[in-house]
Coordinates of C-alpha atoms and ligand atoms in Angstrom, one line a residue:
M1 CA -0.1 0.0 0.0
Y2 CA 2.6 2.3 1.1
F3 CA 4.9 1.4 -2.0
L4 CA 1.5 1.9 -4.1
H5 CA 1.3 5.7 -2.7
L6 CA 5.2 6.5 -3.5
T7 CA 4.7 5.1 -6.8
R8 CA 1.8 7.2 -7.5
A9 CA 3.5 10.0 -5.9
W10 CA 6.5 9.4 -8.3
F11 CA 4.1 9.3 -11.3
K12 CA 2.7 12.7 -10.4
C13 CA 6.0 14.2 -10.3
A14 CA 6.9 12.7 -13.5
A15 CA 3.9 14.0 -15.2
F16 CA 4.8 17.3 -13.9
I17 CA 8.3 17.3 -15.4
V18 CA 6.8 16.5 -18.6
M19 CA 4.5 19.7 -18.1
T20 CA 7.0 22.3 -17.0
F21 CA 10.2 23.6 -18.2
A22 CA 12.3 22.4 -15.0
V23 CA 11.0 20.8 -11.7
V24 CA 13.2 22.3 -8.7
S25 CA 11.0 20.3 -6.1
C26 CA 7.9 18.1 -6.3
N27 CA 6.9 18.2 -2.5
N28 CA 4.1 20.8 -3.1
S29 CA 2.3 21.4 0.1
K30 CA -1.1 22.3 -1.9
P31 CA -1.4 20.3 -5.0
T32 CA -0.9 22.6 -8.1
S33 CA -4.1 22.2 -10.1
P34 CA -4.2 21.5 -14.0
E35 CA -4.6 24.9 -14.8
A36 CA -1.9 26.3 -12.8
K37 CA 0.5 23.8 -14.2
L38 CA -0.2 25.3 -17.7
A39 CA 0.6 28.6 -16.8
F40 CA 4.4 28.7 -17.5
D41 CA 3.6 27.4 -20.8
R42 CA 1.9 30.4 -22.2
V43 CA 3.9 33.1 -21.4
I44 CA 4.3 35.4 -24.9
P45 CA 7.2 36.6 -25.3
K46 CA 8.7 33.8 -24.2
P47 CA 11.1 34.5 -21.3
S48 CA 14.8 34.0 -21.1
S49 CA 14.7 31.3 -18.4
A50 CA 11.9 29.9 -16.7
N51 CA 12.0 27.2 -14.0
A52 CA 8.7 26.1 -12.3
A53 CA 9.0 25.0 -8.8
G54 CA 5.8 22.9 -8.4
K55 CA 4.1 24.7 -5.6
T56 CA 1.4 27.4 -5.6
F57 CA 1.0 31.0 -4.5
L58 CA -2.5 31.9 -3.6
I59 CA -4.0 35.3 -4.3
T60 CA -6.7 36.1 -1.9
E61 CA -8.4 38.9 0.0
T62 CA -5.2 39.0 2.4
T63 CA -2.8 39.5 -0.5
S64 CA -1.0 42.9 -0.2
I65 CA 1.5 44.8 -2.7
V66 CA 4.4 46.4 -1.3
A67 CA 6.6 48.5 -3.2
D68 CA 9.9 50.5 -2.6
S69 CA 8.8 53.8 -1.2
S70 CA 11.5 55.7 -2.5
S71 CA 10.0 55.5 -5.9
A72 CA 7.0 57.3 -7.0
E73 CA 6.9 55.7 -10.3
L74 CA 7.2 52.2 -8.7
R75 CA 4.1 53.3 -6.3
D76 CA 2.1 53.9 -9.5
V77 CA 3.1 50.6 -10.8
A78 CA 1.9 49.1 -7.4
N79 CA -1.3 50.8 -8.0
Y80 CA -1.6 49.6 -11.5
L81 CA -1.0 45.9 -10.4
S82 CA -3.7 46.2 -7.7
E83 CA -6.2 47.5 -10.5
T84 CA -5.3 44.5 -12.7
L85 CA -5.6 42.0 -10.0
R86 CA -8.9 43.4 -9.4
S87 CA -9.9 43.1 -12.9
I88 CA -8.8 39.5 -13.2
T89 CA -9.9 38.2 -10.0
G90 CA -12.3 40.8 -8.5
L91 CA -10.3 40.7 -5.2
S92 CA -9.3 44.1 -3.9
V93 CA -5.4 43.7 -3.3
K94 CA -4.2 46.4 -1.1
L95 CA -0.9 48.3 -1.0
A96 CA 1.0 48.0 2.3
S97 CA 4.3 49.0 3.8
A98 CA 5.8 45.9 4.9
A99 CA 6.3 42.7 3.4
E100 CA 4.9 39.7 4.9
N101 CA 3.6 36.2 4.2
G102 CA 1.3 36.7 1.1
S103 CA 3.0 39.7 -0.2
I104 CA 3.6 40.6 -3.9
V105 CA 7.0 42.8 -3.4
L106 CA 7.9 45.0 -6.1
T107 CA 11.5 46.2 -5.8
L108 CA 14.3 48.0 -7.5
Q109 CA 17.1 46.9 -5.1
G110 CA 19.1 43.8 -5.7
G111 CA 18.5 43.3 -9.4
S112 CA 21.5 41.7 -11.5
A113 CA 23.1 44.2 -13.8
S114 CA 22.6 41.7 -16.5
L115 CA 18.7 42.5 -16.3
G116 CA 19.8 45.9 -18.1
D117 CA 17.1 48.4 -18.2
E118 CA 13.9 46.6 -18.9
G119 CA 14.7 43.1 -17.6
Y120 CA 13.3 41.6 -14.2
E121 CA 13.3 38.6 -12.1
L122 CA 10.0 37.2 -11.2
R123 CA 10.3 34.8 -8.1
I124 CA 7.3 33.2 -7.1
E125 CA 7.3 31.4 -3.9
D126 CA 4.4 29.6 -2.2
K127 CA 4.6 32.5 0.6
Q128 CA 5.5 35.5 -1.3
I129 CA 6.2 36.7 -4.7
R130 CA 8.9 39.4 -5.5
I131 CA 9.6 41.1 -8.8
I132 CA 13.0 42.7 -9.1
A133 CA 14.3 45.1 -11.6
N134 CA 16.6 48.0 -11.9
N135 CA 13.9 50.1 -13.3
P136 CA 10.2 50.4 -12.8
A137 CA 9.8 49.5 -16.7
G138 CA 11.2 45.9 -15.7
V139 CA 8.7 45.7 -12.8
F140 CA 6.1 46.5 -15.2
Y141 CA 7.1 43.6 -17.7
G142 CA 7.4 41.3 -14.7
I143 CA 3.7 42.1 -13.7
Q144 CA 2.6 41.3 -17.4
T145 CA 4.3 37.9 -17.1
L146 CA 2.5 37.4 -13.8
R147 CA -0.6 38.4 -15.5
Q148 CA -0.1 35.6 -18.0
I149 CA 0.5 33.0 -15.5
I150 CA -2.4 33.5 -13.1
A151 CA -4.5 30.4 -13.4
D152 CA -7.9 30.9 -15.2
K153 CA -10.6 28.3 -14.9
D154 CA -13.3 27.5 -17.1
D155 CA -16.2 28.2 -14.8
K156 CA -17.1 32.0 -14.2
A157 CA -18.1 31.3 -10.6
P158 CA -16.6 33.8 -8.1
R159 CA -13.3 32.6 -6.4
D160 CA -11.6 33.6 -3.4
E161 CA -8.5 31.9 -4.2
W162 CA -6.3 32.3 -7.3
E163 CA -3.5 30.0 -8.0
V164 CA -0.2 31.1 -9.3
A165 CA 2.4 28.2 -10.1
T166 CA 5.7 28.8 -8.2
G167 CA 9.1 29.2 -9.9
T168 CA 11.8 31.8 -11.0
I169 CA 11.6 33.9 -14.4
T170 CA 14.7 35.9 -15.5
D171 CA 13.9 37.8 -18.6
S172 CA 15.5 40.7 -20.5
P173 CA 14.6 41.6 -24.1
E174 CA 16.5 41.3 -27.4
Y175 CA 15.7 44.5 -28.8
A176 CA 15.0 47.9 -27.3
W177 CA 12.4 49.0 -29.8
R178 CA 9.3 46.9 -29.9
G179 CA 6.8 48.9 -31.6
S180 CA 3.4 48.9 -32.9
M181 CA 2.2 51.4 -35.5
L182 CA -1.6 52.5 -35.7
D183 CA -2.7 54.6 -38.6
V184 CA -5.1 57.0 -37.4
A185 CA -5.0 58.9 -40.7
R186 CA -6.9 56.7 -43.2
H187 CA -9.6 55.8 -40.7
F188 CA -9.7 57.9 -37.3
F189 CA -9.9 56.2 -34.2
P190 CA -11.1 58.0 -30.9
V191 CA -9.1 58.4 -27.9
E192 CA -11.1 55.4 -26.0
D193 CA -10.1 53.0 -28.9
V194 CA -6.5 54.2 -28.7
K195 CA -6.4 53.7 -25.0
R196 CA -7.8 50.3 -25.4
Y197 CA -5.1 49.4 -28.2
I198 CA -2.3 50.6 -25.6
D199 CA -3.8 48.3 -22.8
L200 CA -3.9 45.2 -25.1
I201 CA -0.4 45.7 -26.5
S202 CA 1.2 46.5 -23.2
Y203 CA 0.3 42.9 -22.3
Y204 CA 2.8 41.7 -24.7
K205 CA 6.0 44.3 -23.6
I206 CA 5.3 46.3 -26.5
N207 CA 7.1 49.6 -25.5
I208 CA 6.6 51.9 -28.7
L209 CA 3.1 53.3 -30.1
H210 CA 3.9 55.0 -33.3
L211 CA 1.0 57.1 -34.4
H212 CA 0.7 57.8 -38.1
L213 CA -1.4 61.2 -37.6
S214 CA -1.2 62.6 -41.2
D215 CA -2.0 61.4 -44.7
D216 CA -3.7 62.3 -48.0
Q217 CA -6.8 61.4 -46.4
G218 CA -7.0 63.1 -43.2
W219 CA -4.9 65.3 -40.6
R220 CA -5.4 64.2 -37.1
I221 CA -3.5 66.4 -34.7
E222 CA -4.4 69.7 -33.7
I223 CA -1.6 72.5 -34.7
K224 CA -2.8 75.6 -33.3
S225 CA -0.8 78.0 -35.7
W226 CA -2.3 76.1 -38.6
P227 CA -6.0 75.6 -37.4
N228 CA -7.4 74.5 -41.0
L229 CA -5.3 71.4 -40.9
T230 CA -7.9 70.0 -38.5
A231 CA -10.7 72.4 -39.2
I232 CA -10.6 71.0 -42.9
G233 CA -7.9 68.4 -43.4
G234 CA -9.1 66.5 -40.1
Q235 CA -13.0 66.2 -41.7
S236 CA -12.4 63.3 -44.0
Q237 CA -11.2 59.7 -44.1
V238 CA -11.3 56.6 -46.5
G239 CA -14.5 55.9 -48.0
G240 CA -16.0 59.4 -47.1
G241 CA -16.6 59.2 -43.6
K242 CA -16.4 62.2 -41.3
G243 CA -13.0 61.7 -39.9
G244 CA -12.0 63.3 -36.8
F245 CA -8.7 64.6 -34.9
Y246 CA -7.2 64.9 -31.4
T247 CA -6.9 68.2 -29.8
Q248 CA -3.5 68.5 -28.3
E249 CA -5.1 68.2 -24.8
Q250 CA -6.4 64.6 -26.0
Y251 CA -3.1 63.8 -27.5
K252 CA -1.2 64.5 -24.2
E253 CA -3.9 62.2 -22.6
I254 CA -3.0 59.5 -25.0
V255 CA 0.9 60.0 -24.5
A256 CA 0.2 60.0 -20.4
Y257 CA -1.8 56.8 -20.8
A258 CA 0.6 55.1 -23.0
Q259 CA 3.5 56.4 -20.6
S260 CA 1.5 54.7 -17.6
R261 CA 2.1 51.5 -19.3
F262 CA 5.7 52.2 -20.3
I263 CA 5.1 52.7 -24.0
T264 CA 6.6 55.9 -25.7
V265 CA 4.5 57.4 -28.4
V266 CA 6.1 58.3 -31.6
P267 CA 4.5 60.8 -33.4
E268 CA 4.5 60.7 -37.3
I269 CA 3.8 63.6 -39.9
D270 CA 4.1 62.3 -43.0
L271 CA 6.2 64.6 -45.4
P272 CA 6.8 65.5 -48.1
G273 CA 4.5 63.0 -49.9
H274 CA 1.0 62.0 -48.3
T275 CA 0.4 65.6 -47.7
N276 CA -3.1 65.8 -49.3
A277 CA -5.0 66.5 -46.4
A278 CA -2.6 69.5 -45.6
L279 CA -2.7 70.9 -49.2
V280 CA -6.5 70.8 -49.3
S281 CA -6.4 72.7 -46.1
Y282 CA -4.2 75.5 -47.2
R283 CA -4.2 75.6 -51.0
D284 CA -2.9 79.1 -51.3
E285 CA 0.0 78.5 -49.0
L286 CA 1.1 75.1 -49.7
L287 CA -0.3 73.6 -53.1
P288 CA 2.3 73.7 -55.7
G289 CA 1.4 74.7 -59.2
T290 CA -2.0 74.2 -60.7
P291 CA -3.7 70.7 -60.5
I292 CA -3.0 68.2 -63.3
K293 CA -6.3 68.4 -65.6
I294 CA -7.7 64.9 -66.2
E295 CA -8.2 64.2 -70.0
A296 CA -11.3 62.8 -71.3
G297 CA -11.3 59.3 -71.3
E298 CA -8.7 59.0 -68.5
R299 CA -9.2 56.9 -65.6
P300 CA -9.8 59.3 -62.7
R301 CA -6.8 60.1 -60.7
P302 CA -6.4 61.7 -57.3
V303 CA -5.7 65.4 -57.8
A304 CA -3.5 67.1 -55.1
G305 CA -5.4 69.7 -53.5
Q306 CA -8.9 68.0 -54.0
P307 CA -10.2 66.1 -50.9
H308 CA -9.2 62.3 -51.4
I309 CA -11.2 59.6 -49.9
G310 CA -9.6 56.7 -52.1
T311 CA -6.6 54.8 -51.2
E312 CA -4.2 55.5 -54.2
V313 CA -0.8 57.0 -53.3
G314 CA 2.1 59.0 -54.6
F315 CA 0.3 62.0 -55.9
S316 CA 0.7 64.6 -53.5
T317 CA 4.0 66.6 -52.4
L318 CA 5.1 69.9 -50.6
S319 CA 7.0 72.1 -52.7
L320 CA 10.2 73.9 -51.7
K321 CA 9.1 76.7 -54.2
K322 CA 6.2 77.8 -52.1
E323 CA 7.4 80.5 -49.6
S324 CA 5.2 79.0 -46.9
T325 CA 6.3 75.4 -47.0
M326 CA 9.0 75.4 -44.5
K327 CA 7.2 77.7 -42.2
F328 CA 4.7 75.1 -42.1
V329 CA 7.1 72.2 -41.5
N330 CA 8.6 74.3 -38.7
D331 CA 5.6 74.9 -37.0
V332 CA 4.2 71.5 -37.1
I333 CA 7.3 70.0 -35.9
R334 CA 7.7 72.5 -33.2
E335 CA 4.0 72.4 -31.9
L336 CA 4.0 68.5 -31.9
A337 CA 7.4 67.9 -30.6
A338 CA 6.6 70.3 -27.8
I339 CA 3.9 68.2 -26.5
T340 CA 5.8 64.7 -27.0
P341 CA 8.0 63.6 -24.2
G342 CA 9.6 60.7 -25.9
P343 CA 12.8 61.0 -27.9
Y344 CA 11.6 60.5 -31.4
F345 CA 9.7 62.4 -34.3
H346 CA 8.9 60.5 -37.3
V347 CA 8.7 62.6 -40.8
G348 CA 7.4 60.0 -42.8
G349 CA 9.3 60.1 -46.3
D350 CA 7.5 57.2 -47.9
E351 CA 6.2 56.9 -51.5
A352 CA 7.1 60.6 -52.6
A353 CA 6.5 59.8 -56.2
V354 CA 5.9 63.3 -57.5
T355 CA 8.7 64.9 -55.4
K356 CA 11.7 65.5 -57.7
K357 CA 14.8 63.5 -56.1
P358 CA 16.9 66.6 -55.5
D359 CA 14.0 68.1 -53.7
Y360 CA 13.3 65.1 -51.9
I361 CA 16.9 64.9 -50.5
E362 CA 16.9 68.6 -49.4
F363 CA 13.6 68.2 -47.9
V364 CA 15.1 65.1 -45.8
N365 CA 18.2 67.0 -44.7
R366 CA 16.1 69.9 -43.7
F367 CA 13.6 67.6 -41.7
K368 CA 16.4 66.4 -39.9
E369 CA 17.7 69.9 -39.0
I370 CA 14.4 71.0 -37.5
V371 CA 13.7 67.8 -35.7
N372 CA 17.2 68.1 -34.1
A373 CA 16.5 71.8 -33.2
N374 CA 13.5 70.7 -31.5
G375 CA 15.3 68.3 -29.2
K376 CA 14.4 65.1 -31.1
I377 CA 15.9 62.3 -32.9
M378 CA 14.6 61.8 -36.5
I379 CA 13.0 58.6 -37.8
G380 CA 11.7 57.9 -41.4
W381 CA 10.6 55.3 -43.7
E382 CA 13.5 53.6 -45.7
E383 CA 13.5 56.3 -48.5
V384 CA 14.7 58.8 -46.1
A385 CA 18.3 56.8 -46.6
Q386 CA 18.7 59.0 -49.6
G387 CA 19.3 62.1 -47.3
D388 CA 22.3 62.9 -45.5
L389 CA 22.3 60.8 -42.2
D390 CA 24.2 60.2 -39.1
S391 CA 24.2 57.5 -36.4
T392 CA 21.3 59.1 -34.7
V393 CA 18.7 58.9 -37.3
V394 CA 16.4 55.5 -37.4
V395 CA 15.5 54.3 -40.9
Q396 CA 12.3 52.2 -40.8
Y397 CA 12.7 49.4 -43.5
W398 CA 9.3 48.1 -44.8
H399 CA 10.1 47.1 -48.3
S400 CA 13.4 47.9 -50.1
S401 CA 16.5 46.1 -48.6
N402 CA 18.7 48.2 -51.0
Y403 CA 17.3 51.6 -49.0
A404 CA 17.7 49.8 -45.7
K405 CA 21.4 49.0 -46.7
M406 CA 21.9 52.5 -47.7
G407 CA 20.8 53.6 -44.3
A408 CA 23.1 51.2 -42.5
E409 CA 26.0 52.4 -44.8
K410 CA 25.3 55.9 -43.6
D411 CA 25.5 54.5 -39.9
A412 CA 21.8 55.1 -39.4
K413 CA 20.1 52.6 -37.0
I414 CA 17.7 50.3 -38.8
L415 CA 14.0 49.5 -37.4
F416 CA 12.4 46.3 -39.1
S417 CA 9.2 46.4 -40.4
P418 CA 9.3 44.0 -43.2
A419 CA 5.8 44.3 -45.1
T420 CA 5.9 40.5 -45.9
K421 CA 6.2 39.6 -42.2
A422 CA 5.2 42.6 -39.9
Y423 CA 2.5 44.4 -41.9
L424 CA -0.7 43.6 -40.0
D425 CA -2.9 45.1 -42.6
M426 CA -1.9 42.3 -44.9
Q427 CA -4.7 39.6 -45.2
Y428 CA -4.2 36.1 -43.4
D429 CA -5.4 34.4 -46.6
S430 CA -7.4 35.3 -49.6
T431 CA -10.7 34.6 -47.7
S432 CA -9.8 37.4 -44.8
R433 CA -12.7 39.5 -44.5
I434 CA -10.5 42.9 -44.6
G435 CA -7.0 43.7 -45.1
L436 CA -4.7 44.2 -48.2
H437 CA -2.3 41.6 -50.0
W438 CA 0.2 43.8 -52.0
A439 CA 3.1 42.4 -50.0
A440 CA 1.9 38.9 -49.0
Y441 CA -0.7 36.9 -47.4
I442 CA 0.5 36.4 -43.8
E443 CA -0.4 33.6 -41.9
I444 CA 0.6 33.2 -38.2
D445 CA 3.7 30.9 -38.9
S446 CA 5.0 33.3 -41.6
S447 CA 4.7 36.3 -39.1
Y448 CA 6.4 34.4 -36.3
Q449 CA 9.4 32.6 -38.5
W450 CA 11.9 35.4 -39.2
D451 CA 14.9 37.0 -37.6
P452 CA 15.8 40.7 -38.0
A453 CA 19.3 39.9 -37.4
T454 CA 19.4 37.5 -40.8
L455 CA 16.7 39.0 -43.0
V456 CA 18.9 41.4 -44.9
P457 CA 22.2 40.4 -45.7
G458 CA 24.7 43.1 -45.0
I459 CA 22.7 44.9 -41.9
E460 CA 24.3 43.7 -38.8
R461 CA 22.7 42.8 -35.4
Q462 CA 24.1 45.7 -33.7
Q463 CA 22.6 48.7 -36.3
I464 CA 19.1 47.2 -35.5
V465 CA 17.1 48.9 -33.0
G466 CA 14.3 46.4 -32.8
V467 CA 10.8 45.6 -34.8
E468 CA 7.8 47.4 -35.5
A469 CA 4.2 46.2 -36.6
P470 CA 2.2 48.7 -38.5
L471 CA -1.3 48.5 -39.0
W472 CA -2.4 50.9 -42.0
T473 CA -6.1 51.4 -41.8
E474 CA -7.4 51.4 -45.4
T475 CA -9.9 48.6 -44.7
V476 CA -10.0 49.0 -41.0
V477 CA -13.0 50.9 -39.8
T478 CA -13.7 49.7 -36.2
M479 CA -12.0 48.5 -33.1
D480 CA -13.4 44.9 -34.0
D481 CA -11.5 45.3 -37.3
I482 CA -8.4 46.5 -35.6
E483 CA -8.4 43.5 -33.2
Y484 CA -9.0 40.8 -36.0
L485 CA -5.8 41.8 -37.8
V486 CA -3.7 42.5 -34.7
F487 CA -4.5 39.4 -32.7
P488 CA -2.8 37.2 -33.0
R489 CA 0.0 38.2 -35.3
L490 CA 1.1 41.3 -33.0
L491 CA 2.3 38.6 -30.6
S492 CA 4.9 37.2 -33.1
I493 CA 6.2 40.3 -33.7
A494 CA 6.4 41.0 -29.8
E495 CA 8.4 37.8 -29.6
V496 CA 10.6 38.6 -32.4
G497 CA 11.4 41.7 -30.7
W498 CA 11.7 40.3 -27.0
T499 CA 13.1 36.8 -27.3
S500 CA 16.3 35.7 -28.4
P501 CA 16.3 33.9 -31.8
S502 CA 17.8 30.9 -30.1
S503 CA 14.8 30.5 -27.7
R504 CA 12.3 30.9 -30.4
N505 CA 10.7 27.9 -31.9
W506 CA 7.3 27.6 -33.8
D507 CA 6.0 24.2 -32.4
D508 CA 6.7 25.8 -28.9
Y509 CA 5.1 29.1 -29.8
K510 CA 1.8 27.4 -31.3
V511 CA 1.0 25.8 -28.1
R512 CA 1.7 29.0 -26.0
L513 CA -0.2 31.1 -28.4
A514 CA -3.3 28.7 -28.0
N515 CA -3.6 29.4 -24.6
H516 CA -4.0 33.0 -25.1
A517 CA -7.8 32.5 -26.7
K518 CA -9.2 32.5 -23.1
P519 CA -7.9 35.8 -21.9
W520 CA -8.9 37.3 -25.0
K521 CA -12.3 35.9 -24.7
A522 CA -12.4 37.3 -21.1
M523 CA -11.3 40.9 -22.6
G524 CA -13.6 40.7 -25.5
V525 CA -10.7 40.8 -28.0
D526 CA -12.3 39.9 -31.7
F527 CA -9.2 37.7 -32.6
Y528 CA -8.7 35.8 -35.8
R529 CA -9.1 32.0 -35.2
S530 CA -6.4 30.7 -37.4
K531 CA -6.6 27.1 -38.2
Q532 CA -3.1 26.7 -37.7
I533 CA -3.6 26.8 -34.1
D534 CA -5.4 24.6 -31.8
W535 CA -7.0 27.2 -29.7
A536 CA -7.5 26.3 -26.1
D537 CA -10.6 28.1 -25.3
S538 CA -11.2 25.9 -22.4
V539 CA -8.2 24.2 -20.5
Q540 CA -8.4 20.5 -20.9
V541 CA -5.6 19.0 -19.1
K542 CA -6.2 15.7 -17.3
P543 CA -5.3 16.0 -13.5
Ligands
TNX601 C1 2.4 51.4 -48.0 S1 4.4 51.3 -45.9 C2 2.6 52.7 -47.3 C3 1.2 53.1 -46.7 C4 -0.1 52.1 -47.1 C5 0.4 50.8 -47.0 C6 -0.6 49.8 -47.1 C7 4.5 52.7 -46.3 C8 5.6 53.6 -45.7 N1 3.5 53.1 -46.9 O1 1.0 54.4 -47.1 O2 -1.1 52.6 -46.2 O3 1.5 50.5 -47.8 O4 -0.2 48.3 -46.7

């Protein structure tokens, strides 16, 4: 009998070994439930190292959060954790000043230097959880990992105990720039949508939100010295809807909200092409020459200076010959830089098909001077590689490896957004209900299986700042549309940006991804149910 008992216990341990990365101890005081055992198997992006210890920490009404008192920012993070735990568990977990059994401790003391600026160590023991980092950002990322490993159950019944599997996770990112771009110009999205978007992407340790604030179809940010930009240019969008724009106050609100999730907003004003909304707003001041006449029988083309609600590109440009042009550029960059605490300013620079090449180069050089004079670092789409660059500039590769290499040769940093892998507006396949497919159809495996460090021969790892997944919104009208294209592919890009290539593996990723269906359902995320993934909407693991 005793022997039988031992054997059974041994089997339990063996099963546990199979289900976790490593087992330090099998003598769990409270048996770990099947749901909790799954926990370490669903963290995205995959942490640098994770060792499960086989016990359980319980989050209950008496759990407390304790943060170093010396850091105000860390106290904000502690409040964020409390709110997050309330929304997951319904429990009100209070902040306390002294750590005891049952505390979740957030600390900036004692982290190893190897954790860097954004890394963290998450130690979950049966009596206490500790998140240790060198900066509040690292603690915040530790919290995101913790959120993902709190066991969820299928039944919706209220519970007074929430299990967390014990173990140690040590983690830090591969790249400093892990971005997501939202095009609010083709279709406008109100502040509330952007905040929800920020919340959703922060779960995956994304740290940059690039906002594409102007394009041919609409101008989305208030510029006080050029009011028609929003009064006229802000009132349109693709398909003829009413458009919209952010006041400077609303933009600041978005920036602050992003900051509270350790996300830096990078504003983009697309120049000198993609400027039709500005040309329509200030025809006398900005519109170059007379609009081209359309010959009888010719397919109607968009005309610069006329409102544009289609999706064609490459027909509008600023002109160096117009006296007001550089004043306009100066004013816009100055006003927007002044309300942007982050270090970057994106000047666009893509698809300026009707800007003469010498003018284009002149523009890029002047944009750089103005951006720098306003205390910011210039970033632009890959075509800006034709300008005079230096090592401060970031060139965003999207299509042409030649431009990307040209940027690298000029010592610029390269941000990877290859359209065939990272463009979230590409359809998954030919049946996708929205999206474009000019670059590729991108299923989940394709969005995951690539490595920025080897994608473009000649661009070395140390020149790459990171990755960014753009969502262009020609076909994207609602928040549901956003979610359908972004989830799950943004997670691929998040993992490409965070996890070292040697730790990434499609077969392992697929299983972790399957376990995100449940939290998405809980958060009401309208994700794409790719057939490549065996979605685990209900956890079915035999105890
Ligand atoms: C190319 S990528 C563009 C955008 C479009 C996008 C659609 C880039 C820098 N320019 O203007 O919205 O394709 O996928």
